[in-house]
């Protein structure tokens, strides 16, 4: 039986019922729904809207339902949504008193509250997973600080960088993601319960009681807005989308760096896959899947933004469409963060391959130009002189570190003996000691700063 059957002279047709229902997916809200209902009943008792006996019978009944759902003794099925399910189960267990639970409440403020409780917990879990990914990146950065690898722009070798600086770059991205979840969690921690259907309630409720019981920071200030606000879902999906974008970039690097053509990193066999036809293949399916799953998270963000955009005040059933995109996003985000963190712990670095690659392809040309500029040659001229030297190397089949002092001096008399040391791969990476740069000292202070910021969360 529907909660609202009284006004209708016929039961809902089966196809309409199946289309309308949400229990098949909102059953995930069972704990949030029961927790919020216990808080609501407690408040009704304290405010003498229900007797203390009625309130405690309701709370006891609800606790029993929670235990039975958790243990698997009670299957969540056979109702329109999770709210109807819990209420009718309560009435089945404690009788007519159960019918008083919905006093001074509507499913509109109920679902808005339940979902906030659920999303709040989910944001906490996302933050935990991000912290553990950043901790893993920090370990890799510490190990990699002394190693030099090629840095790319346009996927062409640009300048030698420190491996530590490379991993720190991703820590920066994930720290921003962490901060986004942290901020949205704070912004969403406002309680809609007590808004009732849309206009508020005429019962003498005390929203401060439910607020404190449910751990919200404040209560919503406008009932019309409170029952129809899903900004917190959109914000979560946006934070998840950017996190996935960053993970996807890291996965793209992982796929490239572990390819035979690069050979910078190895993925262990336990985290690789093979081919059904080509016996030699070792494929990077896991990072490819993370990269691929990014698309569905973006899709969910667009879907919630679209659901929200045309809604007249206040609650509309369209809002039931907030849940599936969220649940799929959460599941995707958590599994991607967890699997990539596990993979990153196991990746091995081929430090010699990276070092040799960093030295190839004239990656220290900027250092040659800087050498001249630091000795008074205007940078633009220094750039041109170095460009000619690179062309000379290409013609002669040489590299910059292999040139003799005479060859340097033929390009400019400003070059002295010390240029030979300045053009080595390690000197190049080590020379960039500006804040955030690739020198060992800069990378180490980068690691220290990331650790410090991480502690805030
Ligand atoms: N299943 C509904 C949802 O998720 C619960 C709220 C129903 N409210 C209503 N007025 N029909 O939005």
Coordinates of C-alpha atoms and ligand atoms in Angstrom, one line a residue:
X1 CA 0.0 0.0 0.0
X2 CA 1.2 3.5 -0.9
X3 CA 1.8 6.1 1.9
X4 CA -0.6 8.3 -0.1
X5 CA -3.3 5.8 -1.1
X6 CA -6.2 7.5 0.8
X7 CA -7.1 9.9 -2.0
X8 CA -7.1 7.3 -4.7
X9 CA -9.9 4.8 -5.5
X10 CA -7.7 2.3 -7.4
X11 CA -4.2 0.9 -6.8
X12 CA -1.4 2.1 -9.1
X13 CA -1.0 0.2 -12.3
X14 CA 2.0 -2.1 -12.3
X15 CA 3.8 -0.4 -15.1
X16 CA 3.3 3.0 -13.6
X17 CA 4.5 1.7 -10.3
X18 CA 7.6 0.2 -11.8
X19 CA 8.4 3.4 -13.6
X20 CA 7.9 5.5 -10.5
X21 CA 9.7 3.5 -8.0
X22 CA 13.1 4.3 -6.6
X23 CA 13.6 1.6 -4.0
X24 CA 15.7 -0.4 -6.4
X25 CA 18.4 2.2 -6.1
X26 CA 17.6 4.4 -3.1
X27 CA 17.8 1.5 -0.8
X28 CA 21.4 2.5 -0.4
X29 CA 20.0 5.3 1.8
X30 CA 18.5 2.9 4.4
X31 CA 21.0 3.9 7.1
X32 CA 20.7 7.6 6.5
X33 CA 16.9 7.3 6.4
X34 CA 16.7 5.4 9.7
X35 CA 19.3 7.7 11.4
X36 CA 17.4 10.8 10.3
X37 CA 14.0 9.3 11.4
X38 CA 15.4 8.4 14.8
X39 CA 16.6 12.0 15.2
X40 CA 13.2 13.3 14.0
X41 CA 11.2 11.0 16.4
X42 CA 13.5 11.9 19.3
X43 CA 12.9 15.6 18.6
X44 CA 9.1 15.0 18.4
X45 CA 9.3 13.4 21.8
X46 CA 11.4 16.2 23.3
X47 CA 9.0 18.8 22.0
X48 CA 6.0 16.9 23.3
X49 CA 4.6 16.6 19.8
X50 CA 4.6 12.9 20.6
X51 CA 4.7 11.4 24.0
X52 CA 8.0 10.1 25.3
X53 CA 6.7 6.6 25.2
X54 CA 5.6 6.9 21.5
X55 CA 9.0 8.5 20.6
X56 CA 11.0 5.7 22.3
X57 CA 8.8 3.0 20.8
X58 CA 9.5 4.5 17.3
X59 CA 13.2 4.7 18.0
X60 CA 13.4 1.2 19.2
X61 CA 11.5 -0.1 16.2
X62 CA 13.7 1.9 13.9
X63 CA 16.9 0.6 15.5
X64 CA 15.5 -3.0 15.1
X65 CA 14.9 -2.4 11.4
X66 CA 18.5 -1.0 11.0
X67 CA 20.0 -4.1 12.7
X68 CA 17.9 -6.4 10.6
X69 CA 18.7 -4.7 7.3
X70 CA 22.4 -4.6 8.2
X71 CA 22.5 -8.3 9.2
X72 CA 20.6 -9.3 6.0
X73 CA 17.6 -10.7 8.0
X74 CA 15.3 -8.0 6.4
X75 CA 15.3 -7.7 2.6
X76 CA 14.7 -4.1 1.4
X77 CA 12.0 -4.6 -1.2
X78 CA 8.3 -4.2 -1.9
X79 CA 7.9 -0.5 -1.5
X80 CA 7.9 2.7 -3.6
X81 CA 11.0 4.1 -2.1
X82 CA 13.3 3.7 1.0
X83 CA 11.2 6.1 3.0
X84 CA 7.9 4.2 2.4
X85 CA 9.8 1.0 3.1
X86 CA 11.1 2.0 6.5
X87 CA 7.8 3.5 7.5
X88 CA 5.6 0.6 6.6
X89 CA 8.1 -1.8 8.2
X90 CA 7.9 0.3 11.3
X91 CA 4.1 0.1 11.4
X92 CA 4.3 -3.6 10.8
X93 CA 6.6 -4.0 13.8
X94 CA 5.1 -1.5 16.4
X95 CA 1.6 -0.9 15.1
X96 CA -0.3 2.4 15.0
X97 CA 2.4 4.4 16.9
X98 CA 4.6 3.9 13.9
X99 CA 2.1 5.9 11.9
X100 CA 3.0 9.0 14.0
X101 CA 6.6 9.1 12.8
X102 CA 5.7 11.2 9.7
X103 CA 4.3 14.0 11.9
X104 CA 5.8 17.4 10.9
X105 CA 7.8 15.9 8.1
X106 CA 7.4 15.3 4.4
X107 CA 9.3 12.9 2.1
X108 CA 10.7 16.1 0.5
X109 CA 12.7 17.3 3.5
X110 CA 13.3 13.6 4.4
X111 CA 15.0 12.7 1.2
X112 CA 16.9 15.9 1.1
X113 CA 18.2 15.2 4.6
X114 CA 18.9 11.5 3.9
X115 CA 20.8 12.3 0.8
X116 CA 23.0 14.9 2.4
X117 CA 23.9 12.5 5.2
X118 CA 24.8 9.9 2.5
X119 CA 26.8 12.3 0.3
X120 CA 28.6 13.8 3.4
X121 CA 29.9 10.3 4.3
X122 CA 30.8 9.7 0.7
X123 CA 32.8 12.9 0.7
X124 CA 34.7 11.7 3.8
X125 CA 35.5 8.5 2.0
X126 CA 36.7 10.3 -1.1
X127 CA 39.0 12.4 1.0
X128 CA 40.4 9.3 2.7
X129 CA 41.2 7.7 -0.6
X130 CA 42.7 11.0 -1.9
X131 CA 44.9 11.2 1.2
X132 CA 46.2 7.7 0.7
X133 CA 46.9 8.4 -3.0
X134 CA 48.8 11.5 -2.1
X135 CA 50.8 9.6 0.6
X136 CA 51.8 7.1 -2.1
X137 CA 52.8 9.8 -4.5
X138 CA 54.9 11.4 -1.7
X139 CA 56.7 8.1 -1.2
X140 CA 57.4 7.8 -4.9
X141 CA 58.6 11.5 -4.9
X142 CA 60.9 10.8 -2.0
X143 CA 62.4 7.9 -3.8
X144 CA 62.5 9.7 -7.2
X145 CA 63.9 13.0 -6.0
X146 CA 67.5 12.1 -7.0
X147 CA 66.6 10.6 -10.3
X148 CA 66.4 12.6 -13.5
X149 CA 63.8 12.0 -16.2
X150 CA 62.8 13.9 -19.4
X151 CA 60.2 16.6 -18.9
X152 CA 57.9 17.1 -21.9
X153 CA 55.9 19.8 -23.5
X154 CA 53.8 18.9 -26.6
X155 CA 55.0 15.4 -25.7
X156 CA 58.4 16.4 -27.1
X157 CA 61.5 16.3 -24.8
X158 CA 61.8 19.8 -23.2
X159 CA 64.1 19.9 -20.2
X160 CA 65.4 17.3 -17.7
X161 CA 63.4 17.2 -14.5
X162 CA 63.5 15.4 -11.3
X163 CA 61.3 12.3 -10.9
X164 CA 60.3 13.7 -7.5
X165 CA 59.1 16.9 -9.1
X166 CA 57.1 14.8 -11.5
X167 CA 55.2 12.9 -8.7
X168 CA 54.8 16.1 -6.7
X169 CA 53.0 17.7 -9.7
X170 CA 50.2 15.1 -9.3
X171 CA 50.1 15.6 -5.5
X172 CA 49.4 19.2 -6.2
X173 CA 46.4 18.3 -8.4
X174 CA 45.0 15.8 -5.9
X175 CA 45.5 18.2 -3.0
X176 CA 43.3 20.7 -4.9
X177 CA 40.7 17.8 -5.3
X178 CA 41.0 17.1 -1.6
X179 CA 40.4 20.7 -0.8
X180 CA 37.3 20.7 -3.1
X181 CA 35.8 17.8 -1.3
X182 CA 36.6 19.4 2.0
X183 CA 35.0 22.7 1.0
X184 CA 31.9 21.1 -0.5
X185 CA 31.4 18.9 2.6
X186 CA 31.4 22.1 4.8
X187 CA 29.0 23.9 2.4
X188 CA 26.6 21.0 2.2
X189 CA 26.5 20.4 6.0
X190 CA 23.2 22.3 6.4
X191 CA 20.1 20.5 7.5
X192 CA 16.9 20.6 5.4
X193 CA 14.8 18.5 7.9
X194 CA 12.0 20.6 9.4
X195 CA 11.2 22.2 6.0
X196 CA 8.4 19.7 5.6
X197 CA 6.9 19.6 2.1
X198 CA 7.9 23.2 1.1
X199 CA 6.3 25.7 3.4
X200 CA 7.7 24.7 6.8
X201 CA 5.4 23.2 9.5
X202 CA 2.9 24.4 12.0
X203 CA 4.1 22.0 14.7
X204 CA 6.3 23.4 17.5
X205 CA 9.4 21.5 16.3
X206 CA 12.9 22.3 17.5
X207 CA 15.2 22.0 14.5
X208 CA 18.2 22.6 16.8
X209 CA 17.6 19.2 18.4
X210 CA 17.7 17.2 15.1
X211 CA 20.6 19.4 13.8
X212 CA 22.8 18.4 16.8
X213 CA 21.7 14.8 16.6
X214 CA 22.6 14.5 13.0
X215 CA 25.8 16.5 13.2
X216 CA 24.8 19.3 10.8
X217 CA 26.6 22.7 11.3
X218 CA 23.4 24.7 10.7
X219 CA 19.8 24.5 9.6
X220 CA 18.5 25.6 6.2
X221 CA 17.0 29.1 6.2
X222 CA 14.4 28.7 3.5
X223 CA 12.1 25.7 3.2
X224 CA 11.3 26.2 -0.5
X225 CA 15.0 26.2 -1.3
X226 CA 15.9 23.5 1.2
X227 CA 13.6 20.8 -0.3
X228 CA 14.8 21.4 -3.9
X229 CA 18.5 22.2 -3.4
X230 CA 20.8 19.6 -5.0
X231 CA 23.8 21.9 -5.4
X232 CA 25.7 19.5 -3.1
X233 CA 25.2 16.7 -5.6
X234 CA 26.4 18.9 -8.4
X235 CA 29.4 20.0 -6.4
X236 CA 30.3 16.5 -5.5
X237 CA 30.1 15.4 -9.1
X238 CA 32.2 18.3 -10.2
X239 CA 34.9 17.5 -7.6
X240 CA 34.7 13.9 -8.7
X241 CA 35.0 14.9 -12.4
X242 CA 38.2 16.9 -11.8
X243 CA 39.6 14.2 -9.7
X244 CA 39.0 11.7 -12.5
X245 CA 40.5 14.2 -15.0
X246 CA 43.7 14.2 -12.9
X247 CA 43.7 10.5 -12.5
X248 CA 43.1 10.1 -16.2
X249 CA 46.2 12.2 -16.9
X250 CA 48.3 10.1 -14.6
X251 CA 47.0 7.0 -16.2
X252 CA 47.8 8.4 -19.6
X253 CA 51.4 9.0 -18.5
X254 CA 51.5 5.5 -17.0
X255 CA 50.4 3.9 -20.3
X256 CA 53.0 5.9 -22.2
X257 CA 55.9 5.5 -19.7
X258 CA 55.3 1.7 -19.5
X259 CA 55.2 1.3 -23.3
X260 CA 58.2 -0.4 -25.0
X261 CA 58.9 2.9 -26.8
X262 CA 59.5 4.7 -23.5
X263 CA 60.4 2.0 -21.0
X264 CA 60.6 4.4 -18.1
X265 CA 58.4 2.5 -15.7
X266 CA 57.3 -1.2 -15.3
X267 CA 53.9 -2.3 -14.3
X268 CA 54.2 -5.6 -12.3
X269 CA 52.6 -8.7 -13.9
X270 CA 50.0 -8.9 -11.1
X271 CA 48.6 -5.6 -12.3
X272 CA 48.8 -6.3 -16.1
X273 CA 46.7 -8.2 -18.6
X274 CA 47.5 -10.3 -21.6
X275 CA 46.2 -10.7 -25.1
X276 CA 44.0 -13.6 -26.3
X277 CA 45.9 -13.8 -29.6
X278 CA 49.3 -12.2 -29.2
X279 CA 51.2 -14.2 -26.7
X280 CA 53.9 -11.6 -26.1
X281 CA 51.6 -8.8 -25.0
X282 CA 51.5 -7.2 -21.6
X283 CA 48.7 -4.6 -21.6
X284 CA 48.0 -1.7 -19.3
X285 CA 44.3 -2.4 -18.9
X286 CA 43.9 -0.9 -15.5
X287 CA 45.1 2.6 -16.3
X288 CA 43.2 2.4 -19.6
X289 CA 40.0 1.6 -17.7
X290 CA 40.5 4.5 -15.3
X291 CA 41.0 6.8 -18.3
X292 CA 37.9 5.3 -19.9
X293 CA 35.7 5.6 -16.8
X294 CA 36.4 9.3 -16.6
X295 CA 33.8 9.8 -19.4
X296 CA 30.9 8.3 -17.4
X297 CA 31.7 10.6 -14.4
X298 CA 31.6 13.6 -16.7
X299 CA 28.3 12.4 -18.1
X300 CA 26.8 12.1 -14.6
X301 CA 27.9 15.7 -13.9
X302 CA 26.1 16.9 -17.0
X303 CA 23.1 14.9 -16.2
X304 CA 22.6 16.4 -12.7
X305 CA 23.2 19.9 -14.0
X306 CA 20.5 19.3 -16.6
X307 CA 18.0 17.8 -14.1
X308 CA 18.3 20.9 -12.0
X309 CA 18.2 23.6 -14.6
X310 CA 14.5 23.8 -15.5
X311 CA 12.8 23.0 -12.2
X312 CA 10.1 25.4 -10.9
X313 CA 10.2 25.8 -7.1
X314 CA 10.0 23.7 -5.1
X315 CA 10.3 19.9 -5.0
X316 CA 9.7 18.1 -8.3
X317 CA 10.0 14.4 -8.9
X318 CA 12.8 15.0 -11.5
X319 CA 15.0 15.2 -8.4
X320 CA 14.7 11.5 -7.9
X321 CA 17.1 11.4 -10.9
X322 CA 19.8 12.8 -8.6
X323 CA 20.6 9.4 -7.1
X324 CA 21.8 7.0 -9.8
X325 CA 24.3 9.4 -11.4
X326 CA 25.6 10.0 -7.9
X327 CA 25.9 6.3 -6.9
X328 CA 27.6 5.4 -10.1
X329 CA 30.0 8.3 -9.7
X330 CA 30.9 7.3 -6.2
X331 CA 31.5 3.7 -7.1
X332 CA 33.6 4.7 -10.1
X333 CA 35.6 7.3 -8.2
X334 CA 36.4 5.0 -5.3
X335 CA 37.4 2.0 -7.3
X336 CA 39.6 4.1 -9.6
X337 CA 41.4 5.9 -6.7
X338 CA 41.9 2.6 -4.9
X339 CA 43.2 0.6 -7.9
X340 CA 45.5 3.4 -9.1
X341 CA 47.0 3.8 -5.6
X342 CA 47.6 0.0 -5.4
X343 CA 49.2 0.1 -8.8
X344 CA 51.4 3.1 -8.0
X345 CA 52.8 1.3 -5.0
X346 CA 54.0 -1.5 -7.3
X347 CA 55.3 0.4 -10.3
X348 CA 59.1 0.2 -10.7
X349 CA 61.2 3.0 -12.1
X350 CA 63.9 2.3 -14.7
X351 CA 66.1 5.0 -13.6
X352 CA 68.9 4.5 -16.1
X353 CA 66.5 4.5 -19.1
X354 CA 64.9 7.7 -17.8
X355 CA 68.3 9.3 -17.2
X356 CA 69.6 8.5 -20.7
X357 CA 66.3 9.7 -22.2
X358 CA 66.6 12.9 -20.3
X359 CA 70.0 13.6 -21.9
X360 CA 69.0 12.8 -25.4
X361 CA 67.4 15.2 -27.8
X362 CA 69.1 18.5 -26.8
X363 CA 67.1 18.7 -23.6
X364 CA 69.8 21.0 -22.1
X365 CA 69.7 23.6 -24.9
X366 CA 67.9 26.0 -22.6
X367 CA 70.9 25.7 -20.2
X368 CA 73.3 26.7 -22.9
X369 CA 71.2 29.8 -23.7
X370 CA 70.9 30.6 -20.0
X371 CA 74.7 30.2 -19.7
X372 CA 75.2 33.0 -22.2
X373 CA 72.4 35.1 -20.9
X374 CA 73.9 35.0 -17.4
X375 CA 77.1 36.3 -18.9
X376 CA 75.5 39.3 -20.4
X377 CA 74.3 38.1 -23.8
X378 CA 70.6 39.2 -24.3
X379 CA 68.4 36.1 -23.9
X380 CA 67.0 36.4 -27.4
X381 CA 70.5 36.4 -28.9
X382 CA 71.6 33.6 -26.6
X383 CA 68.5 31.6 -27.9
X384 CA 69.6 32.2 -31.5
X385 CA 73.2 31.2 -30.9
X386 CA 72.1 28.0 -29.1
X387 CA 69.7 27.3 -31.9
X388 CA 72.5 27.4 -34.4
X389 CA 74.6 25.1 -32.1
X390 CA 71.7 22.6 -32.1
X391 CA 71.6 22.7 -35.8
X392 CA 75.4 22.2 -36.0
X393 CA 74.9 19.1 -33.7
X394 CA 72.2 17.7 -35.9
X395 CA 74.4 18.1 -39.0
X396 CA 77.4 16.6 -37.2
X397 CA 75.4 13.8 -35.5
X398 CA 76.5 15.1 -32.1
X399 CA 74.9 16.0 -28.8
X400 CA 75.4 19.2 -26.8
X401 CA 77.3 17.6 -23.9
X402 CA 79.6 15.9 -26.5
X403 CA 80.8 19.3 -28.0
X404 CA 84.3 20.5 -27.3
X405 CA 85.0 23.9 -25.9
X406 CA 86.3 24.9 -29.4
X407 CA 83.0 24.0 -31.0
X408 CA 81.2 26.1 -28.3
X409 CA 83.6 29.0 -28.8
X410 CA 83.1 28.9 -32.6
X411 CA 79.5 29.8 -31.8
X412 CA 80.3 32.5 -29.3
X413 CA 83.5 33.7 -27.5
X414 CA 81.5 34.1 -24.3
X415 CA 81.7 30.3 -23.7
X416 CA 84.3 29.2 -21.2
X417 CA 85.5 25.8 -19.9
X418 CA 82.6 25.6 -17.3
X419 CA 80.0 25.3 -20.1
X420 CA 81.0 21.7 -20.4
X421 CA 79.7 21.0 -16.9
X422 CA 76.6 23.2 -17.4
X423 CA 75.2 21.2 -20.3
X424 CA 75.0 17.8 -18.5
X425 CA 71.6 16.3 -17.7
X426 CA 72.1 16.3 -14.0
X427 CA 73.4 19.9 -13.8
X428 CA 70.4 21.0 -15.8
X429 CA 67.8 19.5 -13.5
X430 CA 69.9 20.5 -10.4
X431 CA 70.3 24.0 -11.6
X432 CA 66.5 24.8 -11.4
X433 CA 66.3 25.6 -7.8
X434 CA 63.4 28.1 -7.9
X435 CA 60.4 27.3 -5.7
X436 CA 58.7 24.3 -7.3
X437 CA 61.7 23.6 -9.6
X438 CA 63.5 20.4 -10.3
X439 CA 66.6 20.7 -8.0
X440 CA 66.9 18.2 -5.2
X441 CA 66.4 20.9 -2.6
X442 CA 63.4 22.3 -4.4
X443 CA 61.8 18.8 -4.6
X444 CA 62.5 18.1 -1.0
X445 CA 60.9 21.3 0.2
X446 CA 58.0 20.5 -2.2
X447 CA 57.6 17.2 -0.4
X448 CA 57.7 18.9 3.0
X449 CA 55.1 21.5 1.9
X450 CA 52.8 18.8 0.5
X451 CA 53.0 16.8 3.8
X452 CA 52.2 19.9 5.8
X453 CA 49.2 20.8 3.7
X454 CA 48.0 17.2 3.8
X455 CA 47.8 17.3 7.6
X456 CA 45.1 20.0 7.4
X457 CA 42.5 17.4 6.2
Ligands
LIG1 N1 11.9 8.9 -4.1 C1 11.7 10.3 -4.0 C2 13.0 11.1 -4.4 O1 14.0 10.5 -4.5 C3 11.4 10.7 -2.6 C4 10.6 12.0 -2.4 C5 9.3 11.8 -2.9 N2 8.5 13.0 -2.7 C6 7.4 13.3 -3.4 N3 6.8 14.4 -3.1 N4 6.9 12.4 -4.2 O2 12.9 12.2 -4.7

